[in-house]
Amino acid sequence: MPEYEAVIGLETHIQLNTTTKIFCACKADSWDDGPNTNICPVCTGMPGVLPVLNKAAVEKAVLLAAAMHADIQNLSFFDRKNYFYPDLPKGYQISQYDRSIARGGFMYLPLPEGARQVRIHKLHLEEDAGKTKNEFTSASGRRRLIDFNRCGVPLIEMVTGPDIHTADEAAAYLIRLRQLLRWLGVSEADMEKGHLRADANVSIRLKGSTVLNTKTEIKNVNSIEAVRSAIEKEIERQIREVEAGHSIKPWTLSWDDETQTLSKMRSKETEADYRYFREPDLLPVRLDDAWRAQILATLPELPLERRARFVQDYGLPAYDAEILTGERALSDYFEAAVKAYGGDPKTVSNWMMNDVLRMLNDRGLTATALNMTPAHLAEAIRLVDDKVINTSTGKALVPKVQDSGKSPKAIVEAEGLAKVSDEDAIRAIALQVLDASPAEVASYKAGKTTLMGWFVGQVMRQSRGKADPQTTRTLLEQLLQ
Ligand code: ZN
Ligand code: MN
């Protein structure tokens, strides 16, 4: 059987996290609001109204374009994309066509075989359309409801070049993109809430060939896992068709997450004619040098650069650096904690990966929700280093500091958690334990030495975790001889 390779293009729509919509003063994010609550004459296309461009949307677009290494344009235009659909009250979408805010660009995609540049074919600003919902009630039968809240929400449409070849790479691209969007602070990038939407174009060809064959488009995928599964299924289907001697039809397919299947939405025979023309109600976007410089001054160090620096400057393993740069706030936290601690950065990394991240994951939080300051973490580690408390007490401090906001030292004092390394105190507890467990003592003496762990555990429990485990073990061994 010949070997095939897939060519995948991802078309993403990214909801910018501006306070207001792109051309009016309505609230942009309606996730928690009822239908048709954040609308006005502008975003519902009433006659005689004029759109006014939201400066913040342009700034976020420029920031993203810079992070995608795109060529930011000093002059760009808005255009009308005309089509008829019930959720588009104006009868056109304000978008950018041939003179968009940025050209070209690429994103580095780290892959097992090395980083690959995924080229960006298109990056432009546009407004979102509304949402339609089908409803069936016994009283009114089938009806279609329209929610205009999303009309005029600022979007970036971004389309990749044909540089992605597997479902895993498509998923990896979206994971990186989501990380970057949150890192830049331009979008919440929550796929479940539609902040990041992805359609996938899929075609196959013989491995090594350079032709681009007929592609299909997959819509309705609202999680990265769904993108991966849908693309995998579609590649398999296309290979089966070609092997059976059939040709691939340019279908638009819809993914059903529940049944994990693709179904044909419509055949896409010809490209729709959107009759694009310049939006006459908006001025061209002029990005002068001063404004451009002001925006670019806010461009942070990007995740992959920071990851490389963590390996270089702190001597962290690549794995640690990858985890710690997963979120910008987390990587800032790490650097602040290293500074406060002053010791080996790898120690701080271990605490963060094992204890801080576990606590955040358990509670479904991200690093922005940390009450425990970097200085607190450094203090907890120091208390263990200085043998004031043992390691398990130190680890237990992490959620306590998070909940109380108190410093580790204050908690250790208030709860009397300081380690008992006083041998007489530990010996007294050990003797009590041995007295109370004659059967275990007998088995131990008869050769079941694995019971040592149990004895240590009993002493630790009686001392409420404060006994130094090493001292405890040594004392128990002496007493049992
Ligand atoms: Zn409005
Ligand atoms: Mn679009």
mmCIF file of C-alpha atoms in Angstrom, residues 35-354:
data_model
loop_
_atom_site.group_PDB
_atom_site.id
_atom_site.type_symbol
_atom_site.label_atom_id
_atom_site.label_comp_id
_atom_site.label_asym_id
_atom_site.label_seq_id
_atom_site.Cartn_x
_atom_site.Cartn_y
_atom_site.Cartn_z
ATOM 1 C CA PRO A 35 -29.601 36.495 24.673
ATOM 2 C CA ASN A 36 -29.799 39.944 23.051
ATOM 3 C CA THR A 37 -28.713 41.839 26.173
ATOM 4 C CA ASN A 38 -25.504 43.401 24.811
ATOM 5 C CA ILE A 39 -26.761 44.955 21.595
ATOM 6 C CA CYS A 40 -27.289 48.444 20.176
ATOM 7 C CA PRO A 41 -28.315 50.057 16.864
ATOM 8 C CA VAL A 42 -24.725 49.821 15.548
ATOM 9 C CA CYS A 43 -24.115 46.104 16.075
ATOM 10 C CA THR A 44 -27.626 45.182 14.949
ATOM 11 C CA GLY A 45 -27.253 47.150 11.736
ATOM 12 C CA MET A 46 -29.988 49.756 12.140
ATOM 13 C CA PRO A 47 -30.160 52.314 9.311
ATOM 14 C CA GLY A 48 -28.247 55.556 9.726
ATOM 15 C CA VAL A 49 -25.717 54.451 12.341
ATOM 16 C CA LEU A 50 -21.957 54.675 11.994
ATOM 17 C CA PRO A 51 -19.314 52.264 13.297
ATOM 18 C CA VAL A 52 -16.356 53.647 15.286
ATOM 19 C CA LEU A 53 -13.223 51.502 15.461
ATOM 20 C CA ASN A 54 -12.149 50.266 18.904
ATOM 21 C CA LYS A 55 -8.502 51.251 19.361
ATOM 22 C CA ALA A 56 -7.879 48.383 21.796
ATOM 23 C CA ALA A 57 -8.816 45.816 19.143
ATOM 24 C CA VAL A 58 -6.199 47.265 16.781
ATOM 25 C CA GLU A 59 -3.581 47.234 19.531
ATOM 26 C CA LYS A 60 -4.229 43.595 20.393
ATOM 27 C CA ALA A 61 -4.127 42.651 16.701
ATOM 28 C CA VAL A 62 -0.775 44.411 16.279
ATOM 29 C CA LEU A 63 0.623 42.676 19.350
ATOM 30 C CA LEU A 64 -0.436 39.264 18.039
ATOM 31 C CA ALA A 65 0.916 40.068 14.567
ATOM 32 C CA ALA A 66 4.269 40.982 16.107
ATOM 33 C CA ALA A 67 4.359 37.715 18.070
ATOM 34 C CA MET A 68 3.606 35.844 14.806
ATOM 35 C CA HIS A 69 6.589 37.579 13.148
ATOM 36 C CA ALA A 70 4.203 39.129 10.631
ATOM 37 C CA ASP A 71 4.756 42.280 8.642
ATOM 38 C CA ILE A 72 2.630 44.911 10.388
ATOM 39 C CA GLN A 73 1.074 47.380 7.971
ATOM 40 C CA ASN A 74 1.156 51.123 8.572
ATOM 41 C CA LEU A 75 -1.975 51.506 6.500
ATOM 42 C CA SER A 76 -4.820 49.031 6.367
ATOM 43 C CA PHE A 77 -8.492 49.070 5.403
ATOM 44 C CA PHE A 78 -11.788 47.524 6.336
ATOM 45 C CA ASP A 79 -14.028 45.909 3.734
ATOM 46 C CA ARG A 80 -17.563 44.615 3.525
ATOM 47 C CA LYS A 81 -17.980 40.907 3.028
ATOM 48 C CA ASN A 82 -21.501 40.528 1.695
ATOM 49 C CA TYR A 83 -23.619 37.500 2.350
ATOM 50 C CA PHE A 84 -27.122 36.781 3.551
ATOM 51 C CA TYR A 85 -27.729 34.904 6.744
ATOM 52 C CA PRO A 86 -30.220 35.492 9.571
ATOM 53 C CA ASP A 87 -27.479 36.040 12.191
ATOM 54 C CA LEU A 88 -25.918 38.841 10.127
ATOM 55 C CA PRO A 89 -28.332 41.758 10.489
ATOM 56 C CA LYS A 90 -26.414 44.211 8.269
ATOM 57 C CA GLY A 91 -26.277 41.788 5.341
ATOM 58 C CA TYR A 92 -22.482 42.083 5.383
ATOM 59 C CA GLN A 93 -19.636 41.438 7.775
ATOM 60 C CA ILE A 94 -17.043 44.155 8.298
ATOM 61 C CA SER A 95 -13.750 42.406 7.680
ATOM 62 C CA GLN A 96 -10.392 43.086 6.046
ATOM 63 C CA TYR A 97 -9.693 41.751 2.578
ATOM 64 C CA ASP A 98 -6.673 42.774 0.502
ATOM 65 C CA ARG A 99 -5.109 45.373 2.817
ATOM 66 C CA SER A 100 -5.235 43.795 6.241
ATOM 67 C CA ILE A 101 -3.413 44.809 9.425
ATOM 68 C CA ALA A 102 -0.568 42.323 8.850
ATOM 69 C CA ARG A 103 0.991 40.166 6.140
ATOM 70 C CA GLY A 104 2.844 36.894 6.293
ATOM 71 C CA GLY A 105 4.336 35.641 9.520
ATOM 72 C CA PHE A 106 4.872 32.254 11.072
ATOM 73 C CA MET A 107 4.745 30.421 14.355
ATOM 74 C CA TYR A 108 7.438 28.101 15.654
ATOM 75 C CA LEU A 109 5.973 24.706 16.354
ATOM 76 C CA PRO A 110 8.277 22.630 18.565
ATOM 77 C CA LEU A 111 8.055 19.014 17.376
ATOM 78 C CA PRO A 112 9.967 15.904 18.445
ATOM 79 C CA GLU A 113 12.138 16.163 15.310
ATOM 80 C CA GLY A 114 12.855 19.882 15.887
ATOM 81 C CA ALA A 115 11.029 23.195 15.562
ATOM 82 C CA ARG A 116 9.067 23.834 12.365
ATOM 83 C CA GLN A 117 7.839 27.164 11.038
ATOM 84 C CA VAL A 118 4.125 27.076 10.354
ATOM 85 C CA ARG A 119 3.523 29.914 7.940
ATOM 86 C CA ILE A 120 0.596 32.268 8.361
ATOM 87 C CA HIS A 121 -1.241 33.054 5.149
ATOM 88 C CA LYS A 122 -3.771 35.471 6.486
ATOM 89 C CA LEU A 123 -4.165 37.580 9.617
ATOM 90 C CA HIS A 124 -6.901 40.156 9.742
ATOM 91 C CA LEU A 125 -9.394 41.910 11.978
ATOM 92 C CA GLU A 126 -13.128 41.419 11.613
ATOM 93 C CA GLU A 127 -16.373 41.435 13.525
ATOM 94 C CA ASP A 128 -18.213 38.323 14.660
ATOM 95 C CA ALA A 129 -21.761 37.473 13.576
ATOM 96 C CA GLY A 130 -24.665 36.434 15.832
ATOM 97 C CA LYS A 131 -25.678 32.956 16.844
ATOM 98 C CA THR A 132 -28.671 30.954 15.708
ATOM 99 C CA LYS A 133 -30.266 28.234 17.733
ATOM 100 C CA ASN A 134 -32.842 25.666 16.717
ATOM 101 C CA GLU A 135 -35.547 24.989 19.245
ATOM 102 C CA PHE A 136 -38.467 22.625 19.294
ATOM 103 C CA THR A 137 -41.458 23.090 21.570
ATOM 104 C CA SER A 138 -44.770 21.306 21.375
ATOM 105 C CA ALA A 139 -46.568 24.668 21.443
ATOM 106 C CA SER A 140 -44.787 26.447 18.612
ATOM 107 C CA GLY A 141 -43.149 23.582 16.791
ATOM 108 C CA ARG A 142 -39.706 24.053 15.324
ATOM 109 C CA ARG A 143 -38.376 27.574 15.446
ATOM 110 C CA ARG A 144 -35.101 29.311 14.989
ATOM 111 C CA LEU A 145 -33.888 31.826 17.573
ATOM 112 C CA ILE A 146 -31.253 34.464 16.952
ATOM 113 C CA ASP A 147 -28.950 35.969 19.564
ATOM 114 C CA PHE A 148 -27.178 39.122 18.373
ATOM 115 C CA ASN A 149 -24.887 39.445 21.410
ATOM 116 C CA ARG A 150 -21.927 38.204 19.437
ATOM 117 C CA CYS A 151 -22.476 40.637 16.551
ATOM 118 C CA GLY A 152 -19.556 43.046 16.486
ATOM 119 C CA VAL A 153 -17.336 41.100 18.870
ATOM 120 C CA PRO A 154 -13.732 41.672 17.721
ATOM 121 C CA LEU A 155 -12.065 38.726 16.034
ATOM 122 C CA ILE A 156 -8.761 37.967 14.429
ATOM 123 C CA GLU A 157 -9.007 35.500 11.600
ATOM 124 C CA MET A 158 -5.754 33.658 11.107
ATOM 125 C CA VAL A 159 -5.087 31.009 8.464
ATOM 126 C CA THR A 160 -2.034 28.778 8.316
ATOM 127 C CA GLY A 161 -0.142 27.704 5.240
ATOM 128 C CA PRO A 162 0.015 23.983 4.271
ATOM 129 C CA ASP A 163 2.718 23.208 6.845
ATOM 130 C CA ILE A 164 0.852 20.856 9.177
ATOM 131 C CA HIS A 165 0.803 17.171 8.255
ATOM 132 C CA THR A 166 -0.734 15.156 11.070
ATOM 133 C CA ALA A 167 -3.628 15.416 13.507
ATOM 134 C CA ASP A 168 -1.111 15.580 16.363
ATOM 135 C CA GLU A 169 0.681 18.513 14.764
ATOM 136 C CA ALA A 170 -2.639 20.322 14.315
ATOM 137 C CA ALA A 171 -3.373 19.800 18.005
ATOM 138 C CA ALA A 172 0.149 20.943 18.937
ATOM 139 C CA TYR A 173 -0.311 24.096 16.846
ATOM 140 C CA LEU A 174 -3.551 24.949 18.629
ATOM 141 C CA ILE A 175 -2.020 24.285 22.049
ATOM 142 C CA ARG A 176 0.871 26.653 21.217
ATOM 143 C CA LEU A 177 -1.481 29.245 19.786
ATOM 144 C CA ARG A 178 -3.699 29.134 22.871
ATOM 145 C CA GLN A 179 -0.646 29.500 25.115
ATOM 146 C CA LEU A 180 0.601 32.456 23.070
ATOM 147 C CA LEU A 181 -2.780 34.248 23.060
ATOM 148 C CA ARG A 182 -3.067 34.000 26.838
ATOM 149 C CA TRP A 183 0.587 34.923 27.271
ATOM 150 C CA LEU A 184 0.096 38.097 25.243
ATOM 151 C CA GLY A 185 -3.143 38.833 27.081
ATOM 152 C CA VAL A 186 -5.042 39.341 23.813
ATOM 153 C CA SER A 187 -7.617 36.558 24.230
ATOM 154 C CA GLU A 188 -8.924 34.190 26.892
ATOM 155 C CA ALA A 189 -8.607 31.551 24.154
ATOM 156 C CA ASP A 190 -11.156 29.243 25.754
ATOM 157 C CA MET A 191 -12.354 26.913 22.986
ATOM 158 C CA GLU A 192 -15.391 25.758 24.959
ATOM 159 C CA LYS A 193 -16.566 29.373 25.134
ATOM 160 C CA GLY A 194 -15.859 29.993 21.453
ATOM 161 C CA HIS A 195 -12.979 32.407 22.161
ATOM 162 C CA LEU A 196 -10.843 30.258 19.898
ATOM 163 C CA ARG A 197 -12.513 28.460 17.009
ATOM 164 C CA ALA A 198 -10.793 26.289 14.473
ATOM 165 C CA ASP A 199 -11.828 24.873 11.118
ATOM 166 C CA ALA A 200 -9.506 22.385 9.452
ATOM 167 C CA ASN A 201 -8.832 21.899 5.746
ATOM 168 C CA VAL A 202 -7.635 18.390 5.004
ATOM 169 C CA SER A 203 -6.273 16.782 1.856
ATOM 170 C CA ILE A 204 -3.956 13.845 1.240
ATOM 171 C CA ARG A 205 -1.236 13.097 -1.273
ATOM 172 C CA LEU A 206 1.390 10.446 -1.863
ATOM 173 C CA LYS A 207 4.277 10.954 0.499
ATOM 174 C CA GLY A 208 6.994 13.049 -1.130
ATOM 175 C CA SER A 209 4.611 14.582 -3.669
ATOM 176 C CA THR A 210 4.180 18.352 -3.747
ATOM 177 C CA VAL A 211 0.749 18.597 -5.339
ATOM 178 C CA LEU A 212 -2.176 19.982 -3.386
ATOM 179 C CA ASN A 213 -5.202 17.769 -3.904
ATOM 180 C CA THR A 214 -8.882 18.463 -3.346
ATOM 181 C CA LYS A 215 -9.495 19.330 0.264
ATOM 182 C CA THR A 216 -12.419 19.030 2.600
ATOM 183 C CA GLU A 217 -13.247 21.426 5.377
ATOM 184 C CA ILE A 218 -14.147 20.308 8.891
ATOM 185 C CA LYS A 219 -16.316 22.641 10.942
ATOM 186 C CA ASN A 220 -17.890 22.543 14.404
ATOM 187 C CA VAL A 221 -14.881 21.432 16.375
ATOM 188 C CA ASN A 222 -14.799 23.061 19.779
ATOM 189 C CA SER A 223 -11.948 21.448 21.627
ATOM 190 C CA ILE A 224 -8.380 20.590 20.760
ATOM 191 C CA GLU A 225 -9.149 16.908 21.330
ATOM 192 C CA ALA A 226 -12.036 17.146 18.862
ATOM 193 C CA VAL A 227 -9.767 18.768 16.255
ATOM 194 C CA ARG A 228 -7.329 15.895 16.658
ATOM 195 C CA SER A 229 -9.979 13.153 16.398
ATOM 196 C CA ALA A 230 -11.845 14.786 13.505
ATOM 197 C CA ILE A 231 -8.683 15.229 11.423
ATOM 198 C CA GLU A 232 -7.573 11.659 12.149
ATOM 199 C CA LYS A 233 -10.945 10.289 11.038
ATOM 200 C CA GLU A 234 -10.955 12.429 7.897
ATOM 201 C CA ILE A 235 -7.444 11.383 6.845
ATOM 202 C CA GLU A 236 -8.461 7.720 7.252
ATOM 203 C CA ARG A 237 -11.626 8.294 5.228
ATOM 204 C CA GLN A 238 -9.780 10.024 2.381
ATOM 205 C CA ILE A 239 -7.191 7.234 2.191
ATOM 206 C CA ARG A 240 -9.996 4.645 2.024
ATOM 207 C CA GLU A 241 -11.713 6.590 -0.781
ATOM 208 C CA VAL A 242 -8.539 6.982 -2.837
ATOM 209 C CA GLU A 243 -7.577 3.331 -2.318
ATOM 210 C CA ALA A 244 -11.034 2.334 -3.565
ATOM 211 C CA GLY A 245 -10.446 4.361 -6.718
ATOM 212 C CA HIS A 246 -12.838 7.176 -5.799
ATOM 213 C CA SER A 247 -12.039 10.851 -5.984
ATOM 214 C CA ILE A 248 -12.269 13.231 -3.028
ATOM 215 C CA LYS A 249 -15.197 15.648 -3.245
ATOM 216 C CA PRO A 250 -14.745 19.164 -1.842
ATOM 217 C CA TRP A 251 -17.197 18.674 0.992
ATOM 218 C CA THR A 252 -17.767 20.691 4.090
ATOM 219 C CA LEU A 253 -17.987 18.276 6.993
ATOM 220 C CA SER A 254 -19.410 18.718 10.444
ATOM 221 C CA TRP A 255 -17.939 16.996 13.491
ATOM 222 C CA ASP A 256 -20.254 15.420 16.031
ATOM 223 C CA ASP A 257 -18.359 15.150 19.277
ATOM 224 C CA GLU A 258 -20.822 12.780 20.904
ATOM 225 C CA THR A 259 -20.744 10.107 18.224
ATOM 226 C CA GLN A 260 -17.179 11.002 17.148
ATOM 227 C CA THR A 261 -18.251 11.075 13.514
ATOM 228 C CA LEU A 262 -18.089 13.424 10.551
ATOM 229 C CA SER A 263 -21.110 14.121 8.422
ATOM 230 C CA LYS A 264 -21.486 16.017 5.184
ATOM 231 C CA MET A 265 -22.939 19.510 5.722
ATOM 232 C CA ARG A 266 -22.924 20.619 2.104
ATOM 233 C CA SER A 267 -20.859 20.173 -0.989
ATOM 234 C CA LYS A 268 -18.707 23.168 -1.585
ATOM 235 C CA GLU A 269 -18.892 23.333 -5.352
ATOM 236 C CA THR A 270 -17.873 26.929 -5.902
ATOM 237 C CA GLU A 271 -16.375 29.589 -3.694
ATOM 238 C CA ALA A 272 -19.088 32.015 -2.603
ATOM 239 C CA ASP A 273 -18.871 35.453 -4.175
ATOM 240 C CA TYR A 274 -18.772 37.866 -1.272
ATOM 241 C CA ARG A 275 -18.571 40.986 -3.457
ATOM 242 C CA TYR A 276 -15.962 42.558 -1.207
ATOM 243 C CA PHE A 277 -15.644 46.313 -1.340
ATOM 244 C CA ARG A 278 -14.135 48.950 0.950
ATOM 245 C CA GLU A 279 -16.178 49.821 4.017
ATOM 246 C CA PRO A 280 -17.184 53.432 3.277
ATOM 247 C CA ASP A 281 -18.160 54.212 6.884
ATOM 248 C CA LEU A 282 -14.716 53.624 8.385
ATOM 249 C CA LEU A 283 -11.468 55.502 7.925
ATOM 250 C CA PRO A 284 -8.310 53.625 6.942
ATOM 251 C CA VAL A 285 -6.301 52.410 9.949
ATOM 252 C CA ARG A 286 -3.144 54.494 10.136
ATOM 253 C CA LEU A 287 -0.554 53.074 12.448
ATOM 254 C CA ASP A 288 2.056 55.779 12.814
ATOM 255 C CA ASP A 289 5.526 55.048 14.140
ATOM 256 C CA ALA A 290 4.836 56.445 17.601
ATOM 257 C CA TRP A 291 1.711 54.334 18.106
ATOM 258 C CA ARG A 292 3.404 51.233 16.701
ATOM 259 C CA ALA A 293 6.369 51.728 19.042
ATOM 260 C CA GLN A 294 4.054 52.245 22.000
ATOM 261 C CA ILE A 295 2.254 48.948 21.269
ATOM 262 C CA LEU A 296 5.421 46.970 20.595
ATOM 263 C CA ALA A 297 6.937 48.210 23.857
ATOM 264 C CA THR A 298 4.355 46.026 25.612
ATOM 265 C CA LEU A 299 5.383 42.877 23.710
ATOM 266 C CA PRO A 300 6.661 40.446 26.354
ATOM 267 C CA GLU A 301 9.376 37.848 26.010
ATOM 268 C CA LEU A 302 7.620 34.989 24.179
ATOM 269 C CA PRO A 303 7.074 31.516 25.698
ATOM 270 C CA LEU A 304 9.649 29.638 23.610
ATOM 271 C CA GLU A 305 12.310 32.303 24.215
ATOM 272 C CA ARG A 306 11.630 32.194 27.919
ATOM 273 C CA ARG A 307 11.749 28.417 27.924
ATOM 274 C CA ALA A 308 15.194 28.515 26.301
ATOM 275 C CA ARG A 309 16.372 31.126 28.799
ATOM 276 C CA PHE A 310 15.191 29.040 31.766
ATOM 277 C CA VAL A 311 17.374 26.163 30.544
ATOM 278 C CA GLN A 312 20.288 28.502 29.853
ATOM 279 C CA ASP A 313 20.178 30.803 32.889
ATOM 280 C CA TYR A 314 18.836 28.530 35.609
ATOM 281 C CA GLY A 315 20.198 25.207 34.381
ATOM 282 C CA LEU A 316 16.698 23.694 34.414
ATOM 283 C CA PRO A 317 15.944 20.470 32.541
ATOM 284 C CA ALA A 318 13.943 21.139 29.325
ATOM 285 C CA TYR A 319 10.972 19.364 30.893
ATOM 286 C CA ASP A 320 10.855 21.749 33.876
ATOM 287 C CA ALA A 321 11.317 24.777 31.623
ATOM 288 C CA GLU A 322 8.431 23.625 29.423
ATOM 289 C CA ILE A 323 6.046 23.189 32.365
ATOM 290 C CA LEU A 324 7.063 26.441 34.065
ATOM 291 C CA THR A 325 6.562 28.473 30.896
ATOM 292 C CA GLY A 326 3.139 26.961 30.214
ATOM 293 C CA GLU A 327 1.579 30.101 31.600
ATOM 294 C CA ARG A 328 3.110 33.560 31.766
ATOM 295 C CA ALA A 329 2.083 34.193 35.379
ATOM 296 C CA LEU A 330 3.627 30.881 36.408
ATOM 297 C CA SER A 331 6.948 31.690 34.755
ATOM 298 C CA ASP A 332 6.976 35.169 36.359
ATOM 299 C CA TYR A 333 6.261 33.506 39.696
ATOM 300 C CA PHE A 334 9.135 31.087 39.252
ATOM 301 C CA GLU A 335 11.623 33.864 38.528
ATOM 302 C CA ALA A 336 10.460 35.900 41.512
ATOM 303 C CA ALA A 337 10.677 32.834 43.791
ATOM 304 C CA VAL A 338 14.195 31.996 42.585
ATOM 305 C CA LYS A 339 15.227 35.562 43.351
ATOM 306 C CA ALA A 340 13.647 35.485 46.816
ATOM 307 C CA TYR A 341 15.143 32.090 47.611
ATOM 308 C CA GLY A 342 18.674 32.728 46.394
ATOM 309 C CA GLY A 343 19.556 29.013 46.318
ATOM 310 C CA ASP A 344 19.427 26.360 43.589
ATOM 311 C CA PRO A 345 16.720 27.220 41.007
ATOM 312 C CA LYS A 346 16.071 23.485 40.505
ATOM 313 C CA THR A 347 14.897 23.270 44.144
ATOM 314 C CA VAL A 348 12.358 26.025 43.474
ATOM 315 C CA SER A 349 11.317 24.268 40.264
ATOM 316 C CA ASN A 350 10.741 20.985 42.161
ATOM 317 C CA TRP A 351 8.552 22.700 44.730
ATOM 318 C CA MET A 352 6.582 24.462 42.052
ATOM 319 C CA MET A 353 6.054 21.386 39.903
ATOM 320 C CA ASN A 354 5.310 18.987 42.756
#
